[in-house]
Each structure stands twice: as C-alpha cells, then as structure tokens.
Amino acid sequence: MKKLLTFSFLLAVLLITSFKGFSQAYKNGDKLLNLGIGINSYYSTGLPLGASFEVGITDAISVGGQVDYASGNYGTGLGFTSLYVGARGSYHFNELLNVTNDKLDIYGGLGLGYRSFSWTDSYNGSGYSYGNGLAINLFAGGKYYFSDKVAGFVELGSTGLSNARIGIAFKF
C-alpha cells in the first residue's frame, strides 16, 4: 500500500510539473477523449466501462459520440450484457460563468443513442433481450486539468449505462 501511495504521488508530481503553462481548459477545435468507469450503475452488478470523444465546434459547444459497455454475472448462472452507443453534445460554461481557472472545464450536455440489454440463464439454457431502444442522456460534468493535455473528469446524470462516470480525459 505504501508503494502504491508513493507511486501515485510521484506520478501526480510528474504530470503537474512536466508541462509548461496551461491554455484555457476548452476552446474551439479541441478534440476531447474521455475514458471512464460508470458508478451507481443501472444494474446491480457489472462495472460499466465507457469512452466518449468530442470535437469543439465553437468556443462553447462540442459534439461527438459515446460508447458504454457493461456485463455481469449473478453467480447463479444468470448474467447480462448491456451496450450504449450514441451521439452527444456539450455546452462548456466557463465563459458564461466567468470561470478564470484555466485548469477547470465545467460543462453540461445531452446525448441521444441506442441502449441494448440482454440476459442469459446458463442453468436453464435460456435468455432474451429487453429494454432495447432509444435512450436520452442528460448530464453535467467537470474536468480538472493536471497538465495541458490530461485531466480527471466527473459526470453526473444519465451518462449511458450509469448515473455517474469518473475517469481520465485527454485533449488533442
């Protein structure tokens, strides 16, 4: 445990000090990649993993897509698989809210996609799909940039397959 804490501290120092200066947290033309883990999943087991990618089309708006995947096993031969694929757009509030911290990006967004859910019962040899169809996501989030290109992020609301996502973000 002590080695893990030491490594985490050294990695944080390296990320913070290895890049000179910060530009604003979000701007037109940025390409944003989020890699996250869903927390407070809609399902009682399985950890949703997801990725989203957006491109800045104005100084306040970015658009892109998102994919989330989760699977789990209830230990009695029952298991499930769930997938979300959709488009998303975000409004970045920094200028509107007069946020002066160049490391912080505050945003909210809307997504529209397809969610599928299927389960299997290996004990009885059956399974089926249900709850498949259109899904609307509404979320609020924030990113804190540790360097000019790397941030941690949190999103709350309907975020694909969970009510919240946390993870790491990259800006290109």
JSON list of C-alpha atoms in Angstrom, two decimals:
[
{"chain": "A", "resi": 1, "resn": "MET", "atom": "CA", "xyz": [0.00, 0.00, 0.00]},
{"chain": "A", "resi": 2, "resn": "LYS", "atom": "CA", "xyz": [2.85, 2.37, 0.85]},
{"chain": "A", "resi": 3, "resn": "LYS", "atom": "CA", "xyz": [4.47, 1.70, -2.55]},
{"chain": "A", "resi": 4, "resn": "LEU", "atom": "CA", "xyz": [1.17, 2.45, -4.31]},
{"chain": "A", "resi": 5, "resn": "LEU", "atom": "CA", "xyz": [0.78, 5.77, -2.47]},
{"chain": "A", "resi": 6, "resn": "THR", "atom": "CA", "xyz": [4.39, 6.73, -3.22]},
{"chain": "A", "resi": 7, "resn": "PHE", "atom": "CA", "xyz": [3.96, 5.83, -6.90]},
{"chain": "A", "resi": 8, "resn": "SER", "atom": "CA", "xyz": [0.67, 7.78, -7.11]},
{"chain": "A", "resi": 9, "resn": "PHE", "atom": "CA", "xyz": [2.27, 10.84, -5.52]},
{"chain": "A", "resi": 10, "resn": "LEU", "atom": "CA", "xyz": [5.28, 10.73, -7.86]},
{"chain": "A", "resi": 11, "resn": "LEU", "atom": "CA", "xyz": [3.04, 10.27, -10.90]},
{"chain": "A", "resi": 12, "resn": "ALA", "atom": "CA", "xyz": [0.92, 13.26, -9.87]},
{"chain": "A", "resi": 13, "resn": "VAL", "atom": "CA", "xyz": [4.03, 15.43, -9.40]},
{"chain": "A", "resi": 14, "resn": "LEU", "atom": "CA", "xyz": [5.36, 14.33, -12.79]},
{"chain": "A", "resi": 15, "resn": "LEU", "atom": "CA", "xyz": [2.09, 15.12, -14.57]},
{"chain": "A", "resi": 16, "resn": "ILE", "atom": "CA", "xyz": [1.76, 18.51, -12.91]},
{"chain": "A", "resi": 17, "resn": "THR", "atom": "CA", "xyz": [5.34, 19.64, -13.48]},
{"chain": "A", "resi": 18, "resn": "SER", "atom": "CA", "xyz": [6.14, 18.09, -16.86]},
{"chain": "A", "resi": 19, "resn": "PHE", "atom": "CA", "xyz": [4.11, 20.55, -18.91]},
{"chain": "A", "resi": 20, "resn": "LYS", "atom": "CA", "xyz": [4.78, 24.27, -19.13]},
{"chain": "A", "resi": 21, "resn": "GLY", "atom": "CA", "xyz": [1.83, 26.58, -18.63]},
{"chain": "A", "resi": 22, "resn": "PHE", "atom": "CA", "xyz": [-1.82, 25.97, -19.34]},
{"chain": "A", "resi": 23, "resn": "SER", "atom": "CA", "xyz": [-4.02, 27.19, -22.12]},
{"chain": "A", "resi": 24, "resn": "GLN", "atom": "CA", "xyz": [-7.72, 27.61, -21.46]},
{"chain": "A", "resi": 25, "resn": "ALA", "atom": "CA", "xyz": [-9.43, 24.37, -20.45]},
{"chain": "A", "resi": 26, "resn": "TYR", "atom": "CA", "xyz": [-11.68, 24.23, -23.53]},
{"chain": "A", "resi": 27, "resn": "LYS", "atom": "CA", "xyz": [-11.70, 26.06, -26.88]},
{"chain": "A", "resi": 28, "resn": "ASN", "atom": "CA", "xyz": [-12.93, 25.71, -30.45]},
{"chain": "A", "resi": 29, "resn": "GLY", "atom": "CA", "xyz": [-11.12, 22.92, -32.31]},
{"chain": "A", "resi": 30, "resn": "ASP", "atom": "CA", "xyz": [-10.18, 20.88, -29.23]},
{"chain": "A", "resi": 31, "resn": "LYS", "atom": "CA", "xyz": [-10.51, 17.12, -29.56]},
{"chain": "A", "resi": 32, "resn": "LEU", "atom": "CA", "xyz": [-11.57, 15.58, -26.25]},
{"chain": "A", "resi": 33, "resn": "LEU", "atom": "CA", "xyz": [-11.34, 11.88, -25.31]},
{"chain": "A", "resi": 34, "resn": "ASN", "atom": "CA", "xyz": [-12.87, 10.65, -22.04]},
{"chain": "A", "resi": 35, "resn": "LEU", "atom": "CA", "xyz": [-12.19, 7.14, -20.71]},
{"chain": "A", "resi": 36, "resn": "GLY", "atom": "CA", "xyz": [-14.40, 6.38, -17.74]},
{"chain": "A", "resi": 37, "resn": "ILE", "atom": "CA", "xyz": [-15.95, 3.96, -15.32]},
{"chain": "A", "resi": 38, "resn": "GLY", "atom": "CA", "xyz": [-19.64, 4.13, -14.51]},
{"chain": "A", "resi": 39, "resn": "ILE", "atom": "CA", "xyz": [-20.54, 4.31, -10.86]},
{"chain": "A", "resi": 40, "resn": "ASN", "atom": "CA", "xyz": [-24.04, 3.82, -9.45]},
{"chain": "A", "resi": 41, "resn": "SER", "atom": "CA", "xyz": [-24.88, 1.59, -12.41]},
{"chain": "A", "resi": 42, "resn": "TYR", "atom": "CA", "xyz": [-28.45, 0.91, -13.51]},
{"chain": "A", "resi": 43, "resn": "TYR", "atom": "CA", "xyz": [-27.67, -2.78, -12.96]},
{"chain": "A", "resi": 44, "resn": "SER", "atom": "CA", "xyz": [-26.87, -4.45, -9.64]},
{"chain": "A", "resi": 45, "resn": "THR", "atom": "CA", "xyz": [-23.62, -5.98, -10.85]},
{"chain": "A", "resi": 46, "resn": "GLY", "atom": "CA", "xyz": [-21.05, -5.26, -13.52]},
{"chain": "A", "resi": 47, "resn": "LEU", "atom": "CA", "xyz": [-18.95, -2.16, -13.89]},
{"chain": "A", "resi": 48, "resn": "PRO", "atom": "CA", "xyz": [-19.81, -0.04, -16.94]},
{"chain": "A", "resi": 49, "resn": "LEU", "atom": "CA", "xyz": [-16.76, 0.99, -18.95]},
{"chain": "A", "resi": 50, "resn": "GLY", "atom": "CA", "xyz": [-17.05, 3.76, -21.49]},
{"chain": "A", "resi": 51, "resn": "ALA", "atom": "CA", "xyz": [-15.43, 6.22, -23.81]},
{"chain": "A", "resi": 52, "resn": "SER", "atom": "CA", "xyz": [-16.61, 9.43, -25.38]},
{"chain": "A", "resi": 53, "resn": "PHE", "atom": "CA", "xyz": [-15.00, 11.63, -28.00]},
{"chain": "A", "resi": 54, "resn": "GLU", "atom": "CA", "xyz": [-15.97, 15.22, -28.81]},
{"chain": "A", "resi": 55, "resn": "VAL", "atom": "CA", "xyz": [-14.70, 17.94, -31.11]},
{"chain": "A", "resi": 56, "resn": "GLY", "atom": "CA", "xyz": [-15.09, 21.63, -30.30]},
{"chain": "A", "resi": 57, "resn": "ILE", "atom": "CA", "xyz": [-17.17, 23.35, -32.98]},
{"chain": "A", "resi": 58, "resn": "THR", "atom": "CA", "xyz": [-17.37, 26.73, -31.20]},
{"chain": "A", "resi": 59, "resn": "ASP", "atom": "CA", "xyz": [-15.73, 28.23, -28.12]},
{"chain": "A", "resi": 60, "resn": "ALA", "atom": "CA", "xyz": [-18.61, 26.84, -26.05]},
{"chain": "A", "resi": 61, "resn": "ILE", "atom": "CA", "xyz": [-20.01, 23.78, -27.90]},
{"chain": "A", "resi": 62, "resn": "SER", "atom": "CA", "xyz": [-18.52, 20.35, -28.60]},
{"chain": "A", "resi": 63, "resn": "VAL", "atom": "CA", "xyz": [-20.15, 17.37, -30.34]},
{"chain": "A", "resi": 64, "resn": "GLY", "atom": "CA", "xyz": [-19.22, 13.72, -30.70]},
{"chain": "A", "resi": 65, "resn": "GLY", "atom": "CA", "xyz": [-20.12, 10.19, -29.70]},
{"chain": "A", "resi": 66, "resn": "GLN", "atom": "CA", "xyz": [-20.10, 7.80, -26.77]},
{"chain": "A", "resi": 67, "resn": "VAL", "atom": "CA", "xyz": [-19.91, 4.03, -26.21]},
{"chain": "A", "resi": 68, "resn": "ASP", "atom": "CA", "xyz": [-20.51, 2.26, -22.87]},
{"chain": "A", "resi": 69, "resn": "TYR", "atom": "CA", "xyz": [-20.38, -1.47, -22.14]},
{"chain": "A", "resi": 70, "resn": "ALA", "atom": "CA", "xyz": [-21.25, -3.49, -19.05]},
{"chain": "A", "resi": 71, "resn": "SER", "atom": "CA", "xyz": [-21.62, -7.17, -18.30]},
{"chain": "A", "resi": 72, "resn": "GLY", "atom": "CA", "xyz": [-22.11, -9.10, -15.13]},
{"chain": "A", "resi": 73, "resn": "ASN", "atom": "CA", "xyz": [-22.84, -12.48, -13.63]},
{"chain": "A", "resi": 74, "resn": "TYR", "atom": "CA", "xyz": [-25.11, -13.00, -10.66]},
{"chain": "A", "resi": 75, "resn": "GLY", "atom": "CA", "xyz": [-23.35, -16.24, -9.69]},
{"chain": "A", "resi": 76, "resn": "THR", "atom": "CA", "xyz": [-26.38, -18.49, -10.27]},
{"chain": "A", "resi": 77, "resn": "GLY", "atom": "CA", "xyz": [-25.94, -18.91, -14.00]},
{"chain": "A", "resi": 78, "resn": "LEU", "atom": "CA", "xyz": [-27.71, -15.61, -14.63]},
{"chain": "A", "resi": 79, "resn": "GLY", "atom": "CA", "xyz": [-25.75, -12.95, -16.47]},
{"chain": "A", "resi": 80, "resn": "PHE", "atom": "CA", "xyz": [-26.29, -9.86, -18.55]},
{"chain": "A", "resi": 81, "resn": "THR", "atom": "CA", "xyz": [-24.69, -7.71, -21.21]},
{"chain": "A", "resi": 82, "resn": "SER", "atom": "CA", "xyz": [-25.57, -4.09, -21.87]},
{"chain": "A", "resi": 83, "resn": "LEU", "atom": "CA", "xyz": [-24.36, -1.68, -24.54]},
{"chain": "A", "resi": 84, "resn": "TYR", "atom": "CA", "xyz": [-24.98, 2.00, -25.19]},
{"chain": "A", "resi": 85, "resn": "VAL", "atom": "CA", "xyz": [-23.94, 3.74, -28.43]},
{"chain": "A", "resi": 86, "resn": "GLY", "atom": "CA", "xyz": [-24.91, 7.32, -29.12]},
{"chain": "A", "resi": 87, "resn": "ALA", "atom": "CA", "xyz": [-24.20, 10.89, -30.10]},
{"chain": "A", "resi": 88, "resn": "ARG", "atom": "CA", "xyz": [-23.58, 13.60, -27.54]},
{"chain": "A", "resi": 89, "resn": "GLY", "atom": "CA", "xyz": [-23.06, 17.32, -27.34]},
{"chain": "A", "resi": 90, "resn": "SER", "atom": "CA", "xyz": [-21.79, 19.54, -24.55]},
{"chain": "A", "resi": 91, "resn": "TYR", "atom": "CA", "xyz": [-22.02, 23.20, -23.66]},
{"chain": "A", "resi": 92, "resn": "HIS", "atom": "CA", "xyz": [-18.91, 24.47, -21.85]},
{"chain": "A", "resi": 93, "resn": "PHE", "atom": "CA", "xyz": [-19.92, 27.09, -19.27]},
{"chain": "A", "resi": 94, "resn": "ASN", "atom": "CA", "xyz": [-16.54, 28.63, -18.38]},
{"chain": "A", "resi": 95, "resn": "GLU", "atom": "CA", "xyz": [-17.00, 31.85, -20.36]},
{"chain": "A", "resi": 96, "resn": "LEU", "atom": "CA", "xyz": [-20.67, 32.23, -19.40]},
{"chain": "A", "resi": 97, "resn": "LEU", "atom": "CA", "xyz": [-19.88, 31.72, -15.70]},
{"chain": "A", "resi": 98, "resn": "ASN", "atom": "CA", "xyz": [-16.69, 33.81, -15.94]},
{"chain": "A", "resi": 99, "resn": "VAL", "atom": "CA", "xyz": [-14.52, 30.94, -14.68]},
{"chain": "A", "resi": 100, "resn": "THR", "atom": "CA", "xyz": [-10.92, 32.18, -14.62]},
{"chain": "A", "resi": 101, "resn": "ASN", "atom": "CA", "xyz": [-9.22, 28.93, -13.59]},
{"chain": "A", "resi": 102, "resn": "ASP", "atom": "CA", "xyz": [-7.56, 27.62, -16.78]},
{"chain": "A", "resi": 103, "resn": "LYS", "atom": "CA", "xyz": [-7.41, 24.10, -15.30]},
{"chain": "A", "resi": 104, "resn": "LEU", "atom": "CA", "xyz": [-11.19, 23.79, -14.88]},
{"chain": "A", "resi": 105, "resn": "ASP", "atom": "CA", "xyz": [-13.80, 22.94, -17.55]},
{"chain": "A", "resi": 106, "resn": "ILE", "atom": "CA", "xyz": [-17.45, 22.99, -16.43]},
{"chain": "A", "resi": 107, "resn": "TYR", "atom": "CA", "xyz": [-19.96, 21.59, -18.91]},
{"chain": "A", "resi": 108, "resn": "GLY", "atom": "CA", "xyz": [-23.39, 20.08, -19.37]},
{"chain": "A", "resi": 109, "resn": "GLY", "atom": "CA", "xyz": [-24.78, 18.08, -22.21]},
{"chain": "A", "resi": 110, "resn": "LEU", "atom": "CA", "xyz": [-27.34, 15.98, -23.94]},
{"chain": "A", "resi": 111, "resn": "GLY", "atom": "CA", "xyz": [-26.98, 12.60, -25.61]},
{"chain": "A", "resi": 112, "resn": "LEU", "atom": "CA", "xyz": [-29.17, 10.51, -27.85]},
{"chain": "A", "resi": 113, "resn": "GLY", "atom": "CA", "xyz": [-28.42, 6.88, -28.55]},
{"chain": "A", "resi": 114, "resn": "TYR", "atom": "CA", "xyz": [-29.38, 3.22, -28.53]},
{"chain": "A", "resi": 115, "resn": "ARG", "atom": "CA", "xyz": [-29.26, 1.09, -25.38]},
{"chain": "A", "resi": 116, "resn": "SER", "atom": "CA", "xyz": [-29.48, -2.70, -25.51]},
{"chain": "A", "resi": 117, "resn": "PHE", "atom": "CA", "xyz": [-29.78, -5.17, -22.67]},
{"chain": "A", "resi": 118, "resn": "SER", "atom": "CA", "xyz": [-29.76, -8.95, -22.84]},
{"chain": "A", "resi": 119, "resn": "TRP", "atom": "CA", "xyz": [-29.57, -11.65, -20.22]},
{"chain": "A", "resi": 120, "resn": "THR", "atom": "CA", "xyz": [-28.75, -15.31, -20.24]},
{"chain": "A", "resi": 121, "resn": "ASP", "atom": "CA", "xyz": [-29.62, -18.16, -17.91]},
{"chain": "A", "resi": 122, "resn": "SER", "atom": "CA", "xyz": [-26.99, -20.86, -18.40]},
{"chain": "A", "resi": 123, "resn": "TYR", "atom": "CA", "xyz": [-28.72, -23.05, -15.80]},
{"chain": "A", "resi": 124, "resn": "ASN", "atom": "CA", "xyz": [-31.91, -23.29, -17.89]},
{"chain": "A", "resi": 125, "resn": "GLY", "atom": "CA", "xyz": [-30.25, -22.60, -21.24]},
{"chain": "A", "resi": 126, "resn": "SER", "atom": "CA", "xyz": [-32.39, -19.56, -21.98]},
{"chain": "A", "resi": 127, "resn": "GLY", "atom": "CA", "xyz": [-32.06, -15.83, -22.35]},
{"chain": "A", "resi": 128, "resn": "TYR", "atom": "CA", "xyz": [-33.54, -12.89, -24.13]},
{"chain": "A", "resi": 129, "resn": "SER", "atom": "CA", "xyz": [-33.19, -9.20, -24.86]},
{"chain": "A", "resi": 130, "resn": "TYR", "atom": "CA", "xyz": [-35.40, -6.49, -23.44]},
{"chain": "A", "resi": 131, "resn": "GLY", "atom": "CA", "xyz": [-35.33, -2.80, -22.74]},
{"chain": "A", "resi": 132, "resn": "ASN", "atom": "CA", "xyz": [-33.67, -2.16, -26.08]},
{"chain": "A", "resi": 133, "resn": "GLY", "atom": "CA", "xyz": [-34.27, 1.15, -27.77]},
{"chain": "A", "resi": 134, "resn": "LEU", "atom": "CA", "xyz": [-33.79, 4.87, -27.79]},
{"chain": "A", "resi": 135, "resn": "ALA", "atom": "CA", "xyz": [-32.04, 6.40, -24.78]},
{"chain": "A", "resi": 136, "resn": "ILE", "atom": "CA", "xyz": [-31.76, 10.09, -23.91]},
{"chain": "A", "resi": 137, "resn": "ASN", "atom": "CA", "xyz": [-28.92, 11.23, -21.68]},
{"chain": "A", "resi": 138, "resn": "LEU", "atom": "CA", "xyz": [-28.72, 14.48, -19.75]},
{"chain": "A", "resi": 139, "resn": "PHE", "atom": "CA", "xyz": [-25.54, 15.17, -17.80]},
{"chain": "A", "resi": 140, "resn": "ALA", "atom": "CA", "xyz": [-23.46, 17.80, -16.01]},
{"chain": "A", "resi": 141, "resn": "GLY", "atom": "CA", "xyz": [-19.73, 17.44, -15.64]},
{"chain": "A", "resi": 142, "resn": "GLY", "atom": "CA", "xyz": [-16.40, 18.92, -14.89]},
{"chain": "A", "resi": 143, "resn": "LYS", "atom": "CA", "xyz": [-12.79, 18.34, -15.79]},
{"chain": "A", "resi": 144, "resn": "TYR", "atom": "CA", "xyz": [-9.72, 19.37, -13.85]},
{"chain": "A", "resi": 145, "resn": "TYR", "atom": "CA", "xyz": [-6.56, 19.52, -15.98]},
{"chain": "A", "resi": 146, "resn": "PHE", "atom": "CA", "xyz": [-3.41, 18.23, -14.30]},
{"chain": "A", "resi": 147, "resn": "SER", "atom": "CA", "xyz": [-1.46, 19.27, -17.38]},
{"chain": "A", "resi": 148, "resn": "ASP", "atom": "CA", "xyz": [-2.25, 20.98, -20.67]},
{"chain": "A", "resi": 149, "resn": "LYS", "atom": "CA", "xyz": [-3.49, 17.66, -22.14]},
{"chain": "A", "resi": 150, "resn": "VAL", "atom": "CA", "xyz": [-4.54, 15.38, -19.24]},
{"chain": "A", "resi": 151, "resn": "ALA", "atom": "CA", "xyz": [-7.50, 15.82, -16.87]},
{"chain": "A", "resi": 152, "resn": "GLY", "atom": "CA", "xyz": [-9.64, 13.93, -14.42]},
{"chain": "A", "resi": 153, "resn": "PHE", "atom": "CA", "xyz": [-13.38, 14.15, -15.01]},
{"chain": "A", "resi": 154, "resn": "VAL", "atom": "CA", "xyz": [-16.71, 13.54, -13.27]},
{"chain": "A", "resi": 155, "resn": "GLU", "atom": "CA", "xyz": [-20.11, 13.44, -14.97]},
{"chain": "A", "resi": 156, "resn": "LEU", "atom": "CA", "xyz": [-23.43, 13.21, -13.13]},
{"chain": "A", "resi": 157, "resn": "GLY", "atom": "CA", "xyz": [-26.87, 12.47, -14.55]},
{"chain": "A", "resi": 158, "resn": "SER", "atom": "CA", "xyz": [-27.87, 9.96, -17.16]},
{"chain": "A", "resi": 159, "resn": "THR", "atom": "CA", "xyz": [-24.47, 9.07, -18.64]},
{"chain": "A", "resi": 160, "resn": "GLY", "atom": "CA", "xyz": [-25.04, 5.99, -20.80]},
{"chain": "A", "resi": 161, "resn": "LEU", "atom": "CA", "xyz": [-25.29, 2.96, -18.51]},
{"chain": "A", "resi": 162, "resn": "SER", "atom": "CA", "xyz": [-24.94, 4.66, -15.12]},
{"chain": "A", "resi": 163, "resn": "ASN", "atom": "CA", "xyz": [-25.89, 7.74, -13.11]},
{"chain": "A", "resi": 164, "resn": "ALA", "atom": "CA", "xyz": [-22.30, 8.94, -12.83]},
{"chain": "A", "resi": 165, "resn": "ARG", "atom": "CA", "xyz": [-18.93, 8.46, -14.53]},
{"chain": "A", "resi": 166, "resn": "ILE", "atom": "CA", "xyz": [-15.41, 9.19, -13.37]},
{"chain": "A", "resi": 167, "resn": "GLY", "atom": "CA", "xyz": [-12.24, 8.85, -15.33]},
{"chain": "A", "resi": 168, "resn": "ILE", "atom": "CA", "xyz": [-9.36, 10.38, -17.20]},
{"chain": "A", "resi": 169, "resn": "ALA", "atom": "CA", "xyz": [-9.63, 12.78, -20.13]},
{"chain": "A", "resi": 170, "resn": "PHE", "atom": "CA", "xyz": [-7.20, 13.70, -22.88]},
{"chain": "A", "resi": 171, "resn": "LYS", "atom": "CA", "xyz": [-7.16, 16.83, -25.05]},
{"chain": "A", "resi": 172, "resn": "PHE", "atom": "CA", "xyz": [-5.59, 16.77, -28.53]}
]
